[in-house]
Amino acid sequence: MGHMEITITNPLDMHLHVRDGEMLQLVAPMSARNFAGAVIMPNLVQPVANLQAMHTYAERVREAANDSHFTLFMTLFFRNYSEKELRAAQNMPNFFGIKLYPAGVTTNSDEGVRSLRAVESTLRHMEELGIPLLVHGESQGFVLDREAEFLPVYRRLAEQFPKLIICMEHITTAAAIQLLNEHENLCATVTLHHLELTLDDVLGGMMKPHLFCKPVAKREDDREALLQAVLSGHPRVMFGSDSAPHPVHKKECCECAAGIFSAPVALCCLAKIFAEHGAIDKLQAFVSDNACRRYNLIPSKKKVILCDTPMQVPMEYCGYGQKITPLHAGEQVPWSIKNVEV
Ligand code: NCD
Ligand code: ZN
């Protein structure tokens, strides 16, 4: 056993689902312990699609997280917003951006966008006001092609709204990295699981419901392209866990919900990946600096000190009447959190 330490300043999770109610109570503290802030997704059963809902949701998340050093970056669910609404949103302290889901592509997205042409004025206002657009970029096509089929939409948005900050959420393909490199106003989040998994891990052997998420993990060359971008310190690639908890009974059943719960292991697993590839010096950029620079963020001050003492990941996390299976359940991760300084 060595005695290696990695200190991360203000780690941020730029794409996080914390849900509501009892699930929120169980999961919010796990992210708050490991991160200085997170971008909170708005796809509740009743989407967060007005300022009042966003405000009250932020209060519930804040209370559940119970950590004054965990900054909430709240998102609104995309619909046509008036310029007045957008200006009002900007005046709210925790407002971060707007998350666009094409209708029906993932969990709780039925109210998503059906025609981009019909929302151009909202996009124009967002561009003028400097409000980031976060996009779940998948088509309704064949599951392995959904991201690739959406890339022309990203291209069109990037060209039509050159000043709009557009984040390609949870990218999974080499083609997405290539597109990212062609447009300065595009940035991207990458999850932990898409750096670790291919579709083979999900269903190449026994089918693993806890590794099923959207977008689904792709091919080995896609995974390698994501890794390469992240490990080289690509300035427009940021960590977003897309940690998306579902209760065990919604995962281990006939219609398995999409989503991987990675929040409690995310930072330690990233340390493993970066250490293995001799790229520890690039971790800070991926989990904090790139996002801070891109979005002019001022997160809470929090230093997370990781050490190379293994973490034993529990088989499940239970509480508040909820039971969730985390990524790497029952395994050892070679890094753990030694201390958190605020
Ligand atoms: C997310 C969820 O469960 O809310 N699921 C997922 O597989 N990633 C939604 C999403 O981000 O697509
Ligand atoms: Zn998500």
CSV table of C-alpha atoms and ligand atoms in Angstrom, one decimal, residues 15 17 19 43 106-107 136 170 213-214 242 244 246 258-259, ligand 1:
chain,number,residue,atom,x,y,z
A,15,HIS,CA,-25.2,16.6,-14.3
A,17,HIS,CA,-30.4,13.6,-10.6
A,19,ARG,CA,-35.1,13.1,-7.4
A,43,ASN,CA,-36.9,15.8,-14.8
A,106,THR,CA,-35.6,9.3,-21.3
A,107,THR,CA,-37.0,9.2,-17.8
A,136,HIS,CA,-30.0,15.4,-23.9
A,170,HIS,CA,-23.4,12.8,-21.2
A,213,CYS,CA,-28.7,3.9,-18.7
A,214,LYS,CA,-29.5,6.4,-21.4
A,242,ASP,CA,-25.6,11.6,-14.5
A,244,ALA,CA,-29.7,8.7,-11.7
A,246,HIS,CA,-34.0,4.3,-9.2
A,258,ALA,CA,-32.7,3.7,-17.3
A,259,GLY,CA,-30.2,5.2,-14.9
B,1,NCD,C1,-31.9,9.6,-16.2
B,1,NCD,C2,-32.9,9.5,-15.2
B,1,NCD,O1,-33.2,8.4,-14.7
B,1,NCD,O2,-33.5,10.5,-14.8
B,1,NCD,N1,-31.6,8.3,-16.7
B,1,NCD,C3,-30.5,7.9,-17.4
B,1,NCD,O3,-30.4,6.8,-17.8
B,1,NCD,N2,-29.5,8.7,-17.5
B,1,NCD,C4,-32.3,10.6,-17.3
B,1,NCD,C5,-31.3,11.0,-18.3
B,1,NCD,O4,-30.4,11.7,-17.9
B,1,NCD,O5,-31.4,10.5,-19.4
